[in-house]
Amino acid sequence: SQQGEEDPQALSIQEGENATMNCSYKTSINNLQWYRQNSGRGLVHLILIRSNEREKHSGRLRVTLDTSKKSSSLLITASRAADTASYFCATDALSNFNKFYFGSGTKLNVKP
Amino acid sequence: SQTIHQWPATLVQPVGSPLSLECTVEGTSNPNLYWYRQAAGRGLQLLFYSVGIGQISSEVPQNLSASRPQDRQFILSSKKLLLSDSGFYLCAWSLGDNYGYTFGSGTRLTVV
């Protein structure tokens, strides 16, 4: 399937450190998105990056996309305890761009 | 501004009972609508999506069905629940592929 797969499954860091999460996918895409989910809540959209873009920033977030390697990364700089959450990447498919498939997520724990 | 309402927040239902989860969107027209299910500690599985009234696409064969009786209303149903239907159900809307999803707060369904 087109589901993206995040790596690592879990990440534990100290406040102030940077956190990097990776996502790999299988088939060509139009867009890739990153979401955040606090425990037991709905998902919050962070960034959408198009297949013709290589990098995108939003505040402390930096997303890169390498379509040749079918991979993306999410970097959170100067992490805070409030960044503790699960992070998911979601990919569409060239053949049907109306739907996105999610990976299993990276569980980030930022220790104060 | 756009808002999405999903209810109920939690639901405990016996095996064999019917199910109806409702999702409504305000502040936008002709959105794409989605139902996802999330098993505990896992990623999201796309169940159904709709690009217009009466238009439903099913992703996986299962014990559930979806309907879109109005432009901004999306309903997830089952005639007879199974234990395996337990999970966290999330509704989402989007204006299209180049836009992120906005998720509802989710319904935690436990089938007993």
Short mmCIF file of C-alpha atoms in Angstrom, two decimals:
data_model
loop_
_atom_site.label_atom_id
_atom_site.label_comp_id
_atom_site.label_asym_id
_atom_site.label_seq_id
_atom_site.Cartn_x
_atom_site.Cartn_y
_atom_site.Cartn_z
CA SER A 1 0.00 0.00 0.00
CA GLN A 2 1.01 3.64 -0.17
CA GLN A 3 1.19 4.06 3.59
CA GLY A 4 4.15 6.04 4.75
CA GLU A 5 6.32 4.55 7.44
CA GLU A 6 7.87 6.72 10.13
CA ASP A 7 11.19 6.08 11.75
CA PRO A 8 12.00 5.85 14.60
CA GLN A 9 8.87 4.47 16.25
CA ALA A 10 9.78 6.27 19.47
CA LEU A 11 12.18 9.08 20.31
CA SER A 12 13.10 10.48 23.70
CA ILE A 13 15.13 13.69 23.99
CA GLN A 14 15.87 16.48 26.45
CA GLU A 15 14.20 19.85 26.20
CA GLY A 16 16.23 22.15 23.97
CA GLU A 17 17.54 19.38 21.73
CA ASN A 18 16.47 18.90 18.13
CA ALA A 19 14.20 16.04 17.12
CA THR A 20 14.32 14.44 13.69
CA MET A 21 11.70 12.04 12.39
CA ASN A 22 11.76 10.31 9.03
CA CYS A 23 9.08 9.04 6.70
CA SER A 24 9.45 6.67 3.76
CA TYR A 25 6.82 5.82 1.18
CA LYS A 26 6.47 3.46 -1.74
CA THR A 27 4.92 5.11 -4.79
CA SER A 28 5.09 8.54 -6.40
CA ILE A 29 3.12 11.28 -4.71
CA ASN A 30 1.61 14.69 -5.32
CA ASN A 31 1.87 15.88 -1.75
CA LEU A 32 3.11 14.77 1.65
CA GLN A 33 1.84 16.07 4.96
CA TRP A 34 2.94 15.94 8.57
CA TYR A 35 0.52 15.84 11.49
CA ARG A 36 0.78 15.90 15.25
CA GLN A 37 -1.47 14.03 17.69
CA ASN A 38 -1.57 14.59 21.41
CA SER A 39 -2.62 11.51 23.35
CA GLY A 40 -6.27 10.64 22.79
CA ARG A 41 -6.96 13.67 20.61
CA GLY A 42 -7.54 14.43 16.97
CA LEU A 43 -4.69 15.16 14.60
CA VAL A 44 -3.41 18.65 13.90
CA HIS A 45 -2.03 19.56 10.50
CA LEU A 46 1.56 20.85 10.62
CA ILE A 47 2.93 21.17 7.10
CA LEU A 48 2.06 20.14 3.55
CA ILE A 49 4.94 19.83 1.08
CA ARG A 50 4.39 19.37 -2.63
CA SER A 51 6.35 16.93 -4.76
CA ASN A 52 8.12 19.78 -6.54
CA GLU A 53 9.30 21.30 -3.26
CA ARG A 54 12.41 20.19 -1.41
CA GLU A 55 12.13 22.05 1.89
CA LYS A 56 9.55 23.93 3.88
CA HIS A 57 9.64 25.78 7.18
CA SER A 58 7.04 26.72 9.74
CA GLY A 59 8.32 28.24 12.97
CA ARG A 60 10.53 25.63 14.64
CA LEU A 61 9.52 22.98 12.11
CA ARG A 62 11.52 22.10 9.01
CA VAL A 63 10.33 19.50 6.52
CA THR A 64 12.43 18.13 3.69
CA LEU A 65 11.31 15.93 0.82
CA ASP A 66 13.50 13.75 -1.39
CA THR A 67 11.31 12.25 -4.09
CA SER A 68 14.21 10.27 -5.57
CA LYS A 69 14.54 8.41 -2.28
CA LYS A 70 10.82 8.53 -1.54
CA SER A 71 11.47 9.95 1.88
CA SER A 72 10.77 12.98 4.02
CA SER A 73 12.01 14.24 7.34
CA LEU A 74 10.52 16.47 10.02
CA LEU A 75 12.94 18.43 12.18
CA ILE A 76 11.76 20.15 15.35
CA THR A 77 14.39 22.55 16.61
CA ALA A 78 14.87 23.61 20.24
CA SER A 79 12.24 21.13 21.42
CA ARG A 80 9.94 21.87 24.35
CA ALA A 81 8.09 19.57 26.72
CA ALA A 82 4.88 20.69 24.99
CA ASP A 83 6.15 19.08 21.76
CA THR A 84 5.59 15.67 23.35
CA ALA A 85 3.14 13.94 21.00
CA SER A 86 2.94 11.43 18.16
CA TYR A 87 3.89 12.65 14.71
CA PHE A 88 2.53 11.15 11.52
CA CYS A 89 3.34 11.57 7.87
CA ALA A 90 0.61 11.16 5.28
CA THR A 91 1.02 10.61 1.56
CA ASP A 92 -1.38 10.69 -1.35
CA ALA A 93 -0.97 8.82 -4.62
CA LEU A 94 -0.58 10.15 -8.15
CA SER A 95 -3.49 8.01 -9.27
CA ASN A 96 -5.89 9.39 -6.67
CA PHE A 97 -5.00 12.61 -5.00
CA ASN A 98 -8.17 12.99 -2.96
CA LYS A 99 -7.02 10.79 -0.12
CA PHE A 100 -4.03 10.49 2.16
CA TYR A 101 -2.57 7.42 3.80
CA PHE A 102 -0.96 7.64 7.23
CA GLY A 103 1.96 5.80 8.74
CA SER A 104 2.13 4.39 12.26
CA GLY A 105 3.79 7.49 13.65
CA THR A 106 6.76 8.47 15.76
CA LYS A 107 6.11 8.91 19.45
CA LEU A 108 8.20 11.84 20.67
CA ASN A 109 8.86 12.38 24.36
CA VAL A 110 10.58 15.62 25.31
CA LYS A 111 11.85 15.51 28.87
CA PRO A 112 11.93 18.79 30.82
CA SER B 1 -14.01 30.17 10.24
CA GLN B 2 -14.41 26.49 9.56
CA THR B 3 -15.23 24.04 12.32
CA ILE B 4 -15.81 20.32 12.43
CA HIS B 5 -18.02 18.63 14.97
CA GLN B 6 -17.88 14.95 15.78
CA TRP B 7 -19.94 13.13 18.35
CA PRO B 8 -20.19 11.37 20.66
CA ALA B 9 -16.74 11.55 22.23
CA THR B 10 -16.95 8.09 23.76
CA LEU B 11 -19.27 5.19 23.16
CA VAL B 12 -19.58 1.72 24.66
CA GLN B 13 -21.76 -0.61 22.65
CA PRO B 14 -22.56 -4.34 22.93
CA VAL B 15 -21.65 -6.74 20.16
CA GLY B 16 -24.43 -6.96 17.61
CA SER B 17 -25.82 -3.50 18.28
CA PRO B 18 -26.10 -0.81 15.58
CA LEU B 19 -23.81 2.21 15.29
CA SER B 20 -24.24 5.73 14.03
CA LEU B 21 -21.47 8.32 14.29
CA GLU B 22 -22.07 11.77 12.92
CA CYS B 23 -19.70 14.41 11.65
CA THR B 24 -20.65 17.90 10.50
CA VAL B 25 -18.58 20.70 9.04
CA GLU B 26 -19.36 24.41 9.24
CA GLY B 27 -17.99 27.37 7.38
CA THR B 28 -17.11 25.74 4.07
CA SER B 29 -18.85 24.30 1.02
CA ASN B 30 -18.33 21.07 -0.90
CA PRO B 31 -15.54 19.74 1.28
CA ASN B 32 -13.96 16.33 0.84
CA LEU B 33 -14.95 14.27 3.88
CA TYR B 34 -13.14 11.30 5.42
CA TRP B 35 -13.57 8.64 8.07
CA TYR B 36 -10.43 7.12 9.58
CA ARG B 37 -10.01 4.53 12.31
CA GLN B 38 -7.04 4.34 14.66
CA ALA B 39 -6.26 1.23 16.66
CA ALA B 40 -4.54 1.78 20.01
CA GLY B 41 -0.98 3.03 19.50
CA ARG B 42 -1.21 2.70 15.75
CA GLY B 43 -1.57 4.80 12.63
CA LEU B 44 -4.77 5.80 10.88
CA GLN B 45 -6.62 3.52 8.52
CA LEU B 46 -8.72 5.22 5.85
CA LEU B 47 -12.23 3.77 5.91
CA PHE B 48 -14.33 5.99 3.62
CA TYR B 49 -14.06 9.24 1.75
CA SER B 50 -16.53 11.41 -0.11
CA VAL B 51 -16.04 14.17 -2.66
CA GLY B 52 -19.72 15.13 -2.84
CA ILE B 53 -23.26 14.40 -1.68
CA GLY B 54 -24.12 10.74 -2.14
CA GLN B 55 -20.60 9.92 -3.39
CA ILE B 56 -18.89 7.42 -1.09
CA SER B 57 -15.69 5.50 -1.72
CA SER B 58 -14.84 2.58 0.52
CA GLU B 59 -11.24 1.71 1.15
CA VAL B 60 -11.53 -1.66 2.83
CA PRO B 61 -14.30 -4.27 2.97
CA GLN B 62 -15.67 -4.29 6.47
CA ASN B 63 -18.64 -4.20 8.74
CA LEU B 64 -19.17 -0.48 8.33
CA SER B 65 -20.87 1.85 5.86
CA ALA B 66 -20.89 5.59 5.31
CA SER B 67 -23.38 8.08 3.96
CA ARG B 68 -23.34 11.75 3.03
CA PRO B 69 -26.96 12.94 3.06
CA GLN B 70 -25.99 16.63 3.03
CA ASP B 71 -23.01 18.58 1.76
CA ARG B 72 -21.43 19.02 5.18
CA GLN B 73 -22.67 15.89 6.97
CA PHE B 74 -20.91 12.53 6.99
CA ILE B 75 -22.28 9.53 8.87
CA LEU B 76 -20.56 6.27 9.76
CA SER B 77 -22.87 3.34 10.44
CA SER B 78 -23.01 -0.33 11.21
CA LYS B 79 -25.99 -2.65 11.46
CA LYS B 80 -24.25 -5.07 13.84
CA LEU B 81 -21.05 -4.21 15.64
CA LEU B 82 -18.20 -6.67 16.05
CA LEU B 83 -15.54 -6.67 18.76
CA SER B 84 -13.00 -5.79 16.07
CA ASP B 85 -14.85 -2.54 15.37
CA SER B 86 -13.46 -1.06 18.58
CA GLY B 87 -11.14 1.87 18.01
CA PHE B 88 -10.76 5.60 17.75
CA TYR B 89 -12.79 6.99 14.86
CA LEU B 90 -11.79 10.27 13.32
CA CYS B 91 -13.66 12.42 10.84
CA ALA B 92 -11.78 14.93 8.70
CA TRP B 93 -12.45 17.43 5.95
CA SER B 94 -10.33 18.99 3.25
CA LEU B 95 -10.79 21.33 0.31
CA GLY B 96 -8.66 19.09 -1.89
CA ASP B 97 -5.29 17.56 -2.39
CA ASN B 98 -3.31 20.75 -1.97
CA TYR B 99 -4.81 21.40 1.44
CA GLY B 100 -4.29 19.74 4.77
CA TYR B 101 -6.96 17.86 6.60
CA THR B 102 -8.83 19.29 9.56
CA PHE B 103 -9.72 16.53 11.98
CA GLY B 104 -12.54 16.27 14.46
CA SER B 105 -11.82 15.40 18.06
CA GLY B 106 -12.65 11.74 17.52
CA THR B 107 -14.99 9.10 18.95
CA ARG B 108 -13.57 6.33 21.10
CA LEU B 109 -15.72 3.26 20.45
CA THR B 110 -15.50 0.21 22.68
CA VAL B 111 -17.49 -2.82 21.64
CA VAL B 112 -18.10 -5.19 24.54
#
